[in-house]
mmCIF file of C-alpha atoms in Angstrom:
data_model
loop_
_atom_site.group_PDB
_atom_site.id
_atom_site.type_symbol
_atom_site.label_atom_id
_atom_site.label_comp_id
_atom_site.label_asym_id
_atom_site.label_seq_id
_atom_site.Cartn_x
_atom_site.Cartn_y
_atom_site.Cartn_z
ATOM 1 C CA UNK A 1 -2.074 -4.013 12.048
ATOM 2 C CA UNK A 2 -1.391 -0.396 11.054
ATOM 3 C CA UNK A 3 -3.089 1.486 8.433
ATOM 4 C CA UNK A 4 -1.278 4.127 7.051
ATOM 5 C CA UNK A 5 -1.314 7.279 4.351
ATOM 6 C CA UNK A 6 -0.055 5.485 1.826
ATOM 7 C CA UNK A 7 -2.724 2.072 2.480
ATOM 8 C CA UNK A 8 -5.557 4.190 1.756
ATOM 9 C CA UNK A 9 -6.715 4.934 -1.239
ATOM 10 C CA UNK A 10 -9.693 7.148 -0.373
ATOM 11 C CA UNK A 11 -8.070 9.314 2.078
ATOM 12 C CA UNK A 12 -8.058 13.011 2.353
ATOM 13 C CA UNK A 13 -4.143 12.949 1.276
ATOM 14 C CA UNK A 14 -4.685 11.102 -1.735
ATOM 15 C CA UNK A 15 -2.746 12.425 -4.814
ATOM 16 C CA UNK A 16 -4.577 13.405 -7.641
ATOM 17 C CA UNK A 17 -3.369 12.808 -10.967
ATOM 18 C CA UNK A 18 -3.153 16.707 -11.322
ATOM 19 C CA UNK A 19 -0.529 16.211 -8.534
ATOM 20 C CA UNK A 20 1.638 13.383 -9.596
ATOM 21 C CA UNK A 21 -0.686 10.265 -9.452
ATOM 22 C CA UNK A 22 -0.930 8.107 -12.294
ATOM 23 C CA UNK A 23 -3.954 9.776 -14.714
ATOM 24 C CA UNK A 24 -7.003 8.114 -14.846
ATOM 25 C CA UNK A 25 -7.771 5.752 -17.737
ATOM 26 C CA UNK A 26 -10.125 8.427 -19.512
ATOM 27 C CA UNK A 27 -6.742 10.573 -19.730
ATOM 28 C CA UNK A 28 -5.056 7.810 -21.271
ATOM 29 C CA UNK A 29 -7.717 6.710 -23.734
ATOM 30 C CA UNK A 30 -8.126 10.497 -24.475
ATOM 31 C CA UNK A 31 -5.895 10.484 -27.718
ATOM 32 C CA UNK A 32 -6.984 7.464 -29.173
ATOM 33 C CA UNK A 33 -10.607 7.999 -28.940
ATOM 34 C CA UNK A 34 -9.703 11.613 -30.755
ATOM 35 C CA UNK A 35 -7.704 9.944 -33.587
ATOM 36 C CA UNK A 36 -10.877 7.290 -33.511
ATOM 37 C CA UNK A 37 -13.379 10.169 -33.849
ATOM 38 C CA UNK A 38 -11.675 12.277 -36.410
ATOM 39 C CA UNK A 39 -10.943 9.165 -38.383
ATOM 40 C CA UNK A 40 -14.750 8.381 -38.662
ATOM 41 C CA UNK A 41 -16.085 11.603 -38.965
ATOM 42 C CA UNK A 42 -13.605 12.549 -41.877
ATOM 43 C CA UNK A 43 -14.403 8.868 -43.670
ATOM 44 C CA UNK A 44 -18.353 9.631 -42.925
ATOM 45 C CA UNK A 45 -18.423 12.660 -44.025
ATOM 46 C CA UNK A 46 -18.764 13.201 -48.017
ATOM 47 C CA UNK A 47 -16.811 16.489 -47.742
ATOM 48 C CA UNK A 48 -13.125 17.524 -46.887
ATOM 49 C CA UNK A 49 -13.300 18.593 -42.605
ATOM 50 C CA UNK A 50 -11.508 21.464 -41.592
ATOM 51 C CA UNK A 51 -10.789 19.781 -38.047
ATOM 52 C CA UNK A 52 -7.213 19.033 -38.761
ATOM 53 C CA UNK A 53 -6.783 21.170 -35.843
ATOM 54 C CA UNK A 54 -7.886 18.728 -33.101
ATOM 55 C CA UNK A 55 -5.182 16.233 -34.434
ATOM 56 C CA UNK A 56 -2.717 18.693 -32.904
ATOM 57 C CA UNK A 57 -3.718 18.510 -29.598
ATOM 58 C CA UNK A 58 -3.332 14.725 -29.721
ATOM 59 C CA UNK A 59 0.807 14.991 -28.977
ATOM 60 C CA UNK A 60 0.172 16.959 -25.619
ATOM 61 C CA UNK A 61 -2.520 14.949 -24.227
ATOM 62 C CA UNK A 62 -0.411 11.622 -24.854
ATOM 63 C CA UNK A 63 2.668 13.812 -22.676
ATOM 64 C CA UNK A 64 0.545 12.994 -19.557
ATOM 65 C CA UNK A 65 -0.068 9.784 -19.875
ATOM 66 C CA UNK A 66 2.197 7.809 -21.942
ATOM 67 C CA UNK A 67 6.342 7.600 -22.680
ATOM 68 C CA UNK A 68 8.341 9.278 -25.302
ATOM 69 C CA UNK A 69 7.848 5.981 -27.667
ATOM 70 C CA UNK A 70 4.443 5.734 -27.453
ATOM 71 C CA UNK A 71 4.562 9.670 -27.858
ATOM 72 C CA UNK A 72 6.523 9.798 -31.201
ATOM 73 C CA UNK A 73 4.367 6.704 -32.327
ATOM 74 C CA UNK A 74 1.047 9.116 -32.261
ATOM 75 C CA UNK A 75 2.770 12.158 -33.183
ATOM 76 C CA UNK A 76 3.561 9.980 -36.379
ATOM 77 C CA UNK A 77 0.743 8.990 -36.941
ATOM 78 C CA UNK A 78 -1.248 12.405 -36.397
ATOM 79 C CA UNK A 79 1.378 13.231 -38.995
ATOM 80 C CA UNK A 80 0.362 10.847 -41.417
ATOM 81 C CA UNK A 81 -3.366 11.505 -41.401
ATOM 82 C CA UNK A 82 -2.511 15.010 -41.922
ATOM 83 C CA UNK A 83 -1.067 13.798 -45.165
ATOM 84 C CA UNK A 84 -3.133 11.005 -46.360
ATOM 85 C CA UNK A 85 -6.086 12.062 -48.985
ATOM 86 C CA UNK A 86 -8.464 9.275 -47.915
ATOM 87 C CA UNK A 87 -9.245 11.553 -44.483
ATOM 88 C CA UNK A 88 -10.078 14.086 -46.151
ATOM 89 C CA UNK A 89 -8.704 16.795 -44.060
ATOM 90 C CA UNK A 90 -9.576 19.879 -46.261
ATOM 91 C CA UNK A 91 -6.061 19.592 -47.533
ATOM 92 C CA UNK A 92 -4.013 21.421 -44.580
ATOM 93 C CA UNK A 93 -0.673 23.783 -45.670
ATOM 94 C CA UNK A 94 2.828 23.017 -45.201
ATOM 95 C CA UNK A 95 2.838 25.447 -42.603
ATOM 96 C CA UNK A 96 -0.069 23.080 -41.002
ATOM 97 C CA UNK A 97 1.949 20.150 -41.114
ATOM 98 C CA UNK A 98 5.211 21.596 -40.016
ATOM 99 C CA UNK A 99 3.532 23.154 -37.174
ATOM 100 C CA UNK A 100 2.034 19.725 -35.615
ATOM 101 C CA UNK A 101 5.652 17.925 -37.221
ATOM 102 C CA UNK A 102 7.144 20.556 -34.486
ATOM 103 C CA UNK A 103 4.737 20.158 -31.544
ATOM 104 C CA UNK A 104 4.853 16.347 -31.876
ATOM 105 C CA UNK A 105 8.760 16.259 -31.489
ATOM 106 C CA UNK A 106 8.293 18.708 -28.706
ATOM 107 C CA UNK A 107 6.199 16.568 -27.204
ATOM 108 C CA UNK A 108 8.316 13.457 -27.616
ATOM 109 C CA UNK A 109 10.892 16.105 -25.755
ATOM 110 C CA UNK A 110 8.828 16.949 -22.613
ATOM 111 C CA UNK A 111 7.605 12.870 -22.139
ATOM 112 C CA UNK A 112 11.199 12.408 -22.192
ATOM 113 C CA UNK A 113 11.919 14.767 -19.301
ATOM 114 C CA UNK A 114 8.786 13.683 -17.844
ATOM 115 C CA UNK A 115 9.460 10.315 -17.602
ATOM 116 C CA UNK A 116 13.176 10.447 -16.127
ATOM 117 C CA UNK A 117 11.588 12.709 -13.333
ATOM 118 C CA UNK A 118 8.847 10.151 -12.496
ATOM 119 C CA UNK A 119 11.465 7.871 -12.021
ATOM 120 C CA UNK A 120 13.648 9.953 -9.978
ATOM 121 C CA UNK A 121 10.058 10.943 -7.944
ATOM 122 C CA UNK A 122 9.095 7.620 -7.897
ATOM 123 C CA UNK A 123 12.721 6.185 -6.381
ATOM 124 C CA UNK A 124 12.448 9.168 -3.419
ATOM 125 C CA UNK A 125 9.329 8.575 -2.565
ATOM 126 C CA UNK A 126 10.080 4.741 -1.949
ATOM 127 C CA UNK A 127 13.573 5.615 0.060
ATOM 128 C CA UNK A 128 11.374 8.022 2.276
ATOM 129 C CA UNK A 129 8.198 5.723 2.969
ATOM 130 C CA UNK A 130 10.974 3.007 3.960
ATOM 131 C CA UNK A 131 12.468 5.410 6.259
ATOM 132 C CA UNK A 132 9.107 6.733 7.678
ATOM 133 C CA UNK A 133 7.747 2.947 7.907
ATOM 134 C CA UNK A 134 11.332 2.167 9.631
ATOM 135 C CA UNK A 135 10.287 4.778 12.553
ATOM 136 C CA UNK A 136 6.732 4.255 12.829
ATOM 137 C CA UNK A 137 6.060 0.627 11.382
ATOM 138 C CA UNK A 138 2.835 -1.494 11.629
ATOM 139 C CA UNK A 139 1.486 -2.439 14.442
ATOM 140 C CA UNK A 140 1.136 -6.363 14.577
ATOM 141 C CA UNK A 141 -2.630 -8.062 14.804
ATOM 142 C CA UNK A 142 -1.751 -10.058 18.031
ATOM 143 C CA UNK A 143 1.168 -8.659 20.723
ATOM 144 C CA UNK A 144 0.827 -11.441 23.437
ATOM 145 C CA UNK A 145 -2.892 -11.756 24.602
ATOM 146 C CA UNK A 146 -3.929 -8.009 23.269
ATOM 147 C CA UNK A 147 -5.535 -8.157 19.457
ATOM 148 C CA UNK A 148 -4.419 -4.308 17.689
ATOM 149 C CA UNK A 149 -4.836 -2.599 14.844
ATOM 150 C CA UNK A 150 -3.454 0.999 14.264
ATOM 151 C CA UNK A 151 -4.561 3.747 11.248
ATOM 152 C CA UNK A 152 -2.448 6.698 11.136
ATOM 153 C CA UNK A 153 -3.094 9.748 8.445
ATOM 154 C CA UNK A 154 -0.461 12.318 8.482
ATOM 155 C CA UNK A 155 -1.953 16.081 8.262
ATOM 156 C CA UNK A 156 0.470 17.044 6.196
ATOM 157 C CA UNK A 157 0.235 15.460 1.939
ATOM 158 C CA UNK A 158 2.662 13.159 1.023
ATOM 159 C CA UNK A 159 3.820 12.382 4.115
ATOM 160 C CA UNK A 160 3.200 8.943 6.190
ATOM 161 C CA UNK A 161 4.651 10.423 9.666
ATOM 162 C CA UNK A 162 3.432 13.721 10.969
ATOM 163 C CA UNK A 163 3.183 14.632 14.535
ATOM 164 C CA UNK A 164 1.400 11.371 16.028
ATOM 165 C CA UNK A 165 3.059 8.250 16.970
ATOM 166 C CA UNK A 166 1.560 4.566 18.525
ATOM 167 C CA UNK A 167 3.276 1.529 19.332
ATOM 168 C CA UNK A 168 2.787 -2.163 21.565
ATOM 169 C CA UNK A 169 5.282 -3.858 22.586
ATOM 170 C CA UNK A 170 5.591 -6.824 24.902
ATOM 171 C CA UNK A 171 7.603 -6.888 28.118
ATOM 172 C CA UNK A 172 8.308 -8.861 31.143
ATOM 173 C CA UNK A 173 5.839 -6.898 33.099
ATOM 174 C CA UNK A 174 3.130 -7.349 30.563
ATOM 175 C CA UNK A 175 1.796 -5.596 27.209
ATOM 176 C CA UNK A 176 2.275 -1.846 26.591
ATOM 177 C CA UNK A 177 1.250 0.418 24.248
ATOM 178 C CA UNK A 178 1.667 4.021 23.656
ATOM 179 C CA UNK A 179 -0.233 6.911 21.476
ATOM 180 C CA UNK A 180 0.925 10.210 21.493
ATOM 181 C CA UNK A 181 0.962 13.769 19.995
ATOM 182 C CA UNK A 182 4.078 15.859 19.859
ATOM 183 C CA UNK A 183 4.053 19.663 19.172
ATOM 184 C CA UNK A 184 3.823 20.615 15.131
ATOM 185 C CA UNK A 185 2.984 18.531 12.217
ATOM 186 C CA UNK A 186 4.582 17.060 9.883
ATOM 187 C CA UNK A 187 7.999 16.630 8.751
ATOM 188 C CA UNK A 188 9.250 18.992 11.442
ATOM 189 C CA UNK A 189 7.807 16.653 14.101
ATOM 190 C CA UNK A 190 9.506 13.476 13.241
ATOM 191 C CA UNK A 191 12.902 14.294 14.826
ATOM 192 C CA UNK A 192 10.683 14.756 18.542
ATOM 193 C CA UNK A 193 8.237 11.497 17.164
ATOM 194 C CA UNK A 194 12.049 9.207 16.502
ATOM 195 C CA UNK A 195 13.359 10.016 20.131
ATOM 196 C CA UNK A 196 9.904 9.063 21.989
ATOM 197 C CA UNK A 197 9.243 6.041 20.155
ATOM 198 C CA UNK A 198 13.154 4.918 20.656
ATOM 199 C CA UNK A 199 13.149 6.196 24.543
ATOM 200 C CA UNK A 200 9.422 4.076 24.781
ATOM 201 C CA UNK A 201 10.779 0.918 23.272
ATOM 202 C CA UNK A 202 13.995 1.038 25.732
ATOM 203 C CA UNK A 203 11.923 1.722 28.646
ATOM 204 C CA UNK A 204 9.475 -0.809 28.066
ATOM 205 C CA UNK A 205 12.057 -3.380 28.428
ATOM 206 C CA UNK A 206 14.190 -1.800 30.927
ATOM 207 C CA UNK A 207 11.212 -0.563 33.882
ATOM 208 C CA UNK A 208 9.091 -2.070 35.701
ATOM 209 C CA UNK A 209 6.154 0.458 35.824
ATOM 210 C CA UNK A 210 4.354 2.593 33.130
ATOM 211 C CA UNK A 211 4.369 5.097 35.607
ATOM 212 C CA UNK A 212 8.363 5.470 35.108
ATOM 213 C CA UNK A 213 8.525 4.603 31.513
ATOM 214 C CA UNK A 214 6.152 7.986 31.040
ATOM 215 C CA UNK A 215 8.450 9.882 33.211
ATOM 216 C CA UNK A 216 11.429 8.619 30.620
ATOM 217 C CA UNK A 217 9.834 10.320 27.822
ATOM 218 C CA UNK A 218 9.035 12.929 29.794
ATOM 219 C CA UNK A 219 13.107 13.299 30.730
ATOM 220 C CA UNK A 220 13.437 12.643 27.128
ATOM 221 C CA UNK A 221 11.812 15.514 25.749
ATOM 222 C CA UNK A 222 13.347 17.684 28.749
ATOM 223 C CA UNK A 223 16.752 16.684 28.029
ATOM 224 C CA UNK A 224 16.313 17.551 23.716
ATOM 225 C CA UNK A 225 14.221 20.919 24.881
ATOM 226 C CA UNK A 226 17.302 21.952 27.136
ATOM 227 C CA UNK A 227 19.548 21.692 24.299
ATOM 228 C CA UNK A 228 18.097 23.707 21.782
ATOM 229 C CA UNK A 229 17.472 27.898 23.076
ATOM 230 C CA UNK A 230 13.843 28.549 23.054
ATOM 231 C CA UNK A 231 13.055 25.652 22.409
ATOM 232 C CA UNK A 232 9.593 24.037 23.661
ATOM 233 C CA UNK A 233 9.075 20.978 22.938
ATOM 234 C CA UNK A 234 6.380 18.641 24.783
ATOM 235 C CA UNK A 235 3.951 15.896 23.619
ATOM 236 C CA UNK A 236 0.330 14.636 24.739
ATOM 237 C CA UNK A 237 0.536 11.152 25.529
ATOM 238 C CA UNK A 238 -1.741 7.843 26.929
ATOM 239 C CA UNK A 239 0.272 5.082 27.790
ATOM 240 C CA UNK A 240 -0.915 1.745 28.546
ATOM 241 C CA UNK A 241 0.154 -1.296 30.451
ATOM 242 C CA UNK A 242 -1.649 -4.771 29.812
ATOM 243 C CA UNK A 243 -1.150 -7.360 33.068
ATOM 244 C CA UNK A 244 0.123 -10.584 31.689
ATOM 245 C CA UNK A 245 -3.358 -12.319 31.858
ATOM 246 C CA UNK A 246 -4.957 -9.087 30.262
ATOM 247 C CA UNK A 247 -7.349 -9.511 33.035
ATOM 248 C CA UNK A 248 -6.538 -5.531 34.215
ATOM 249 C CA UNK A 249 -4.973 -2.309 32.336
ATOM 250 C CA UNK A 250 -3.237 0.514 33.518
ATOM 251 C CA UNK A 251 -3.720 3.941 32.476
ATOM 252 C CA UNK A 252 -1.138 6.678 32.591
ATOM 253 C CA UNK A 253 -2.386 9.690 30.774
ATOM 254 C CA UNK A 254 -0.109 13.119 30.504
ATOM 255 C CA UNK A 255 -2.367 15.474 28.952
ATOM 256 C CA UNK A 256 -4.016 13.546 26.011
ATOM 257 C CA UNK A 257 -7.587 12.847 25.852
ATOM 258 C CA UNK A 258 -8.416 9.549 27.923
ATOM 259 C CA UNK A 259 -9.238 5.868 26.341
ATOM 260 C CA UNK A 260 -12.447 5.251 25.369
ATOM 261 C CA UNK A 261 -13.843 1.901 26.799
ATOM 262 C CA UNK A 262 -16.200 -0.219 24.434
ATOM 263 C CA UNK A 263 -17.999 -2.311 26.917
ATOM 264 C CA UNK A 264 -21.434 -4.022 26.594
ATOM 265 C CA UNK A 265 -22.161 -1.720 23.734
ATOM 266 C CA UNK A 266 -21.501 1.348 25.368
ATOM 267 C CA UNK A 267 -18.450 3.478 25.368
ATOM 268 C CA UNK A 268 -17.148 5.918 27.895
ATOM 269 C CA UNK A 269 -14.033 7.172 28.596
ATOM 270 C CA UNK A 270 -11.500 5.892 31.570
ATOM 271 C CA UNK A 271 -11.996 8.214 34.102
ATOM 272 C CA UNK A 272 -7.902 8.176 34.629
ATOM 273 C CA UNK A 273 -5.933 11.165 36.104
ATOM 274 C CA UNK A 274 -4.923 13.950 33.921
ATOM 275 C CA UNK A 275 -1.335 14.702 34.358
ATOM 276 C CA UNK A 276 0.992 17.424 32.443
ATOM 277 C CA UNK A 277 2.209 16.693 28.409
ATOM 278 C CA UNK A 278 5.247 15.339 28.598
ATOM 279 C CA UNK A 279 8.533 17.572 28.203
ATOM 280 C CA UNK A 280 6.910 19.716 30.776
ATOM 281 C CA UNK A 281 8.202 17.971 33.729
ATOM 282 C CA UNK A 282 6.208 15.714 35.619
ATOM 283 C CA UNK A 283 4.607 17.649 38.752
ATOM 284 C CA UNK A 284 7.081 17.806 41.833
ATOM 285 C CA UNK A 285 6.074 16.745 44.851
ATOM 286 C CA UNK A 286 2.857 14.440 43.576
ATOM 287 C CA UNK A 287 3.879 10.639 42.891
ATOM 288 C CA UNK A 288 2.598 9.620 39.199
ATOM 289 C CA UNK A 289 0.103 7.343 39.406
ATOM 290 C CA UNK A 290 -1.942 4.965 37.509
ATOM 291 C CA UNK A 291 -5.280 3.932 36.905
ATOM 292 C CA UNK A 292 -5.901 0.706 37.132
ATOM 293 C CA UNK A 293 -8.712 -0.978 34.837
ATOM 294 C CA UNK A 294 -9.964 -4.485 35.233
ATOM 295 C CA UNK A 295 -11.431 -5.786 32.060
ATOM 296 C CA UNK A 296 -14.048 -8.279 31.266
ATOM 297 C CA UNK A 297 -14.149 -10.589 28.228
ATOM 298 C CA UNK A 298 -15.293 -8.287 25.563
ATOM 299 C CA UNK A 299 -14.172 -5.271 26.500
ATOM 300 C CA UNK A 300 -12.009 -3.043 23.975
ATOM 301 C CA UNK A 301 -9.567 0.123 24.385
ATOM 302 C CA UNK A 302 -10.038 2.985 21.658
ATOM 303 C CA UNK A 303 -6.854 5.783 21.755
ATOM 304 C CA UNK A 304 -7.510 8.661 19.108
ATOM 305 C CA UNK A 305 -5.249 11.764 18.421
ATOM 306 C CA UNK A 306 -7.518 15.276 18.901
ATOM 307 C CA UNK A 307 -7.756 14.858 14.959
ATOM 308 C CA UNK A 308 -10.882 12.316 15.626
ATOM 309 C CA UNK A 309 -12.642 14.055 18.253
ATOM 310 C CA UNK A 310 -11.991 17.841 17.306
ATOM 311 C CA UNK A 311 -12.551 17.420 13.440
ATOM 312 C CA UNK A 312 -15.590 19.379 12.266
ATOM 313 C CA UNK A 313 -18.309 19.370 9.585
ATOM 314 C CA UNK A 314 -19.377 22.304 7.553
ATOM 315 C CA UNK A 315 -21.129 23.896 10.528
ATOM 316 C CA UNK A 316 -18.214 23.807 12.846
ATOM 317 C CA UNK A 317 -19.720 21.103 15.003
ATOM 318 C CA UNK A 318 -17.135 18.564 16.325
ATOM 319 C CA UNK A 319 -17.094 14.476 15.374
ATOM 320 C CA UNK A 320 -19.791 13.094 18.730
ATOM 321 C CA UNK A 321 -16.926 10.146 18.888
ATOM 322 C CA UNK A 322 -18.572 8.513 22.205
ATOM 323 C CA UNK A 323 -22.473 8.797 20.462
ATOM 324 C CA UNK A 324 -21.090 7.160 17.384
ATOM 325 C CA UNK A 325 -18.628 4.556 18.623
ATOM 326 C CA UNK A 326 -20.221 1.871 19.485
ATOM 327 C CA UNK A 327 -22.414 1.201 16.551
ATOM 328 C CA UNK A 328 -19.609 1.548 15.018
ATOM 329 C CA UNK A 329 -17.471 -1.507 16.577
ATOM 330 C CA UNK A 330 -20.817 -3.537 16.411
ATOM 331 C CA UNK A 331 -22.127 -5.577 14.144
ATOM 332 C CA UNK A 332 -20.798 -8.500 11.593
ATOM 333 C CA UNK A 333 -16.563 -7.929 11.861
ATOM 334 C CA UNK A 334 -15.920 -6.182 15.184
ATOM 335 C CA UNK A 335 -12.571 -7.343 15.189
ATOM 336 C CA UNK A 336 -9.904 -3.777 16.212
ATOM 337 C CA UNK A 337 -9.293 -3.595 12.314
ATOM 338 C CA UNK A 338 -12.748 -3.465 11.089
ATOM 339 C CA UNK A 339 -13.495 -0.557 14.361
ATOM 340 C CA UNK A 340 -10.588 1.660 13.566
ATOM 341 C CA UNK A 341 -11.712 1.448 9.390
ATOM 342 C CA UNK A 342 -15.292 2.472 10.392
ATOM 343 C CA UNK A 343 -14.131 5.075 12.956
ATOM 344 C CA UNK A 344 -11.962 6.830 9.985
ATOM 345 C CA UNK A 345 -14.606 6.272 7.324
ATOM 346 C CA UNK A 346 -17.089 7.993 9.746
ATOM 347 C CA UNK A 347 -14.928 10.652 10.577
ATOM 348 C CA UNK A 348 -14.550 11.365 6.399
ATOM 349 C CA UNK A 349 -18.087 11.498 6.408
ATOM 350 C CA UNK A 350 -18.491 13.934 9.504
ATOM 351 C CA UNK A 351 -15.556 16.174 7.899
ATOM 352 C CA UNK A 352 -14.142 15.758 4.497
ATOM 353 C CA UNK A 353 -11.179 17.650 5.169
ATOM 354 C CA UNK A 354 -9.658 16.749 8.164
ATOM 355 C CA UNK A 355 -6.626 19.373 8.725
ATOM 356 C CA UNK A 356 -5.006 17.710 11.455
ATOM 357 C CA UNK A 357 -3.146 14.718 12.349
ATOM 358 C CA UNK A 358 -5.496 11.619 12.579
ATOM 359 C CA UNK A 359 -4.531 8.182 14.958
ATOM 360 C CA UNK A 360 -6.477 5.355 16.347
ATOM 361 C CA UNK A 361 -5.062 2.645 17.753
ATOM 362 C CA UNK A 362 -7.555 -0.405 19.197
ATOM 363 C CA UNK A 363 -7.065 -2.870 21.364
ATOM 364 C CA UNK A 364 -9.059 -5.679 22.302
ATOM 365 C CA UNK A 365 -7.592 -7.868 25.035
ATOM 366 C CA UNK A 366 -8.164 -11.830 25.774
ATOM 367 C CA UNK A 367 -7.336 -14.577 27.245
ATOM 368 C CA UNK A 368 -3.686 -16.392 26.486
ATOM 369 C CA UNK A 369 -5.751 -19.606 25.151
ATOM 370 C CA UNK A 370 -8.198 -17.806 22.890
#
């Protein structure tokens, strides 16, 4: 399955209320426990309390968290205490009253405003995640014998596509997958990310080698570049291709760092031929070729975007992926989902804020009959 932005709650991108989440419930249970406190302390006390002034704060505070209703209903009844002799509020002026009378209607204003623009927020954001999910959607757990699991996080805030893409399909000639990295980040990337992933999923069912369905995104990205002036535009890519029994893999890798094998708890990665990005042009002259993996029961795949391997801590030291790996995809659940949700948490750890575009795909094959 694919884990995205959005799916994670403690990721780097996470909103904070301050930036259009829903508050916290201390925010919302912020004017009540002030019309609690001055309520008790004015009924306690055996003298009028000249804190009639914290009562008008209460409108405000219920503008972040609550509607215009509920609004007005504690403006009214900030109003009210302000008025009723039993409080003891040291017997505020008409000016007093008027003033919070005025900032409570104002307030009943702005939650009015406020709430129409959540709405209007709220409806975008879901028409733009269905898009983004349309391009780049979940991976499944189980394409033919190969078990995956995908976590994207886009570098860019409030976005769920950036400038990394995955995807496994099936095909007559066996599994493939694909992880990539185009030029840019975010939203500006997504134009070069749609025509990859749509040129992949053709060629997957139209080829019969990975070798030529990485030369069609290659031509791809050639063919866009040529028709824009000045335009550069090229992508790091690994692309995979699963035989039917998932006994074997092969590798095609065009300027992306390499797999990472998790074998017998170890990990090292597939010693596979570097070739140019794609949208370069693939090298005249030299014939594309593949490396070609056998696998052993047990044995995983582990794709990652630079984002894993060149994020830093504090001290500018870069994530050790291959020291940490495979404790990582050991122990209790080692299942791809479980690896990939270790790897990220991990990574968090290593470097809190990761600035880049962060993908992992896993992919652990096996037998037809398992």
């Amino acid at each position: 399955m694919a884990r995205q932005d959005g799916d994670r709650p403690d990721g780097p991108g996470r909103r904070g209320w301050l930036r259009g989440a829903p508050p916290p419930r201390w925010v919302r249970a912020l004017p009540l426990v002030l019309i609690a406190g001055v309520c008790a302390a004015t009924l306690a006390s055996p003298d009028p309390l000249d804190i009639g002034f914290v009562l008008g704060a209460i409108p405000p505070l219920a503008v972040l968290s609550y509607g215009p209703v509920a609004t007005a209903l504690l403006g009214a009844a900030v109003v009210v205490m302000l008025n009723v002799p039993a409080f003891q509020l040291d017997r505020p002026g008409q000016t007093d009253v008027l003033t919070v009378c005025f900032v409570a209607v104002l307030s009943v204003f702005v939650a009015f405003v406020r709430r129409r623009r959540d709405v209007q927020l709220d409806t975008e954001r879901t028409i733009a995640e269905a898009a983004q999910r349309a391009l780049v959607p979940p991976v499944p757990e189980r394409v033919g014998p190969v078990r995956c699991a995908g976590l994207y996080r886009a570098a860019q805030e409030g976005t769920l596509v950036g400038g990394d893409f995955f995807d496994v399909r099936t095909s007559a000639h066996g599994v493939r997958a694909v992880l990539g990295d185009v030029q840019g980040h975010g939203l500006a990337a997504v134009a070069t990310v749609a025509a990859l992933l749509g040129a992949f999923r053709e060629a997957v069912l139209d080829l019969p080698t990975v070798e030529e369905v990485a030369a069609r995104l290659d031509r791809r990205l050639v063919v866009d570049s040529a028709r824009v002036a000045h335009a550069e535009l090229f992508a790091t890519a690994v692309l995979l291709e699963f035989t039917p029994d998932a006994d074997a893999v092969r590798v095609v890798v065009c300027g992306h760092p390499p797999p990472v094998l998790l074998r017998d708890g170890r990990a090292s990665e597939v010693d596979a031929v570097p070739w140019t990005p794609l949208g370069l042009g693939l090298p005249q002259g030299a014939a594309l070729t593949a490396y070609v993996l056998p696998l052993r029961p047990g044995d995983r795949l582990f794709l990652a975007s630079d984002g894993v391997s060149e994020a830093r801590d504090d001290a500018g030291v870069f994530y050790p992926l291959l020291d940490r790996l495979p404790a990582l995809a050991a122990d209790g659940d080692t299942g791809p989902a479980a690896t990939a949700d270790r790897v990220w948490a991990d990574v968090l750890r290593h470097s809190p804020t990761v600035r880049d575009d962060v993908t992992m795909l896993v992919l652990a094959p096996r037998s037809p009959d398992r």
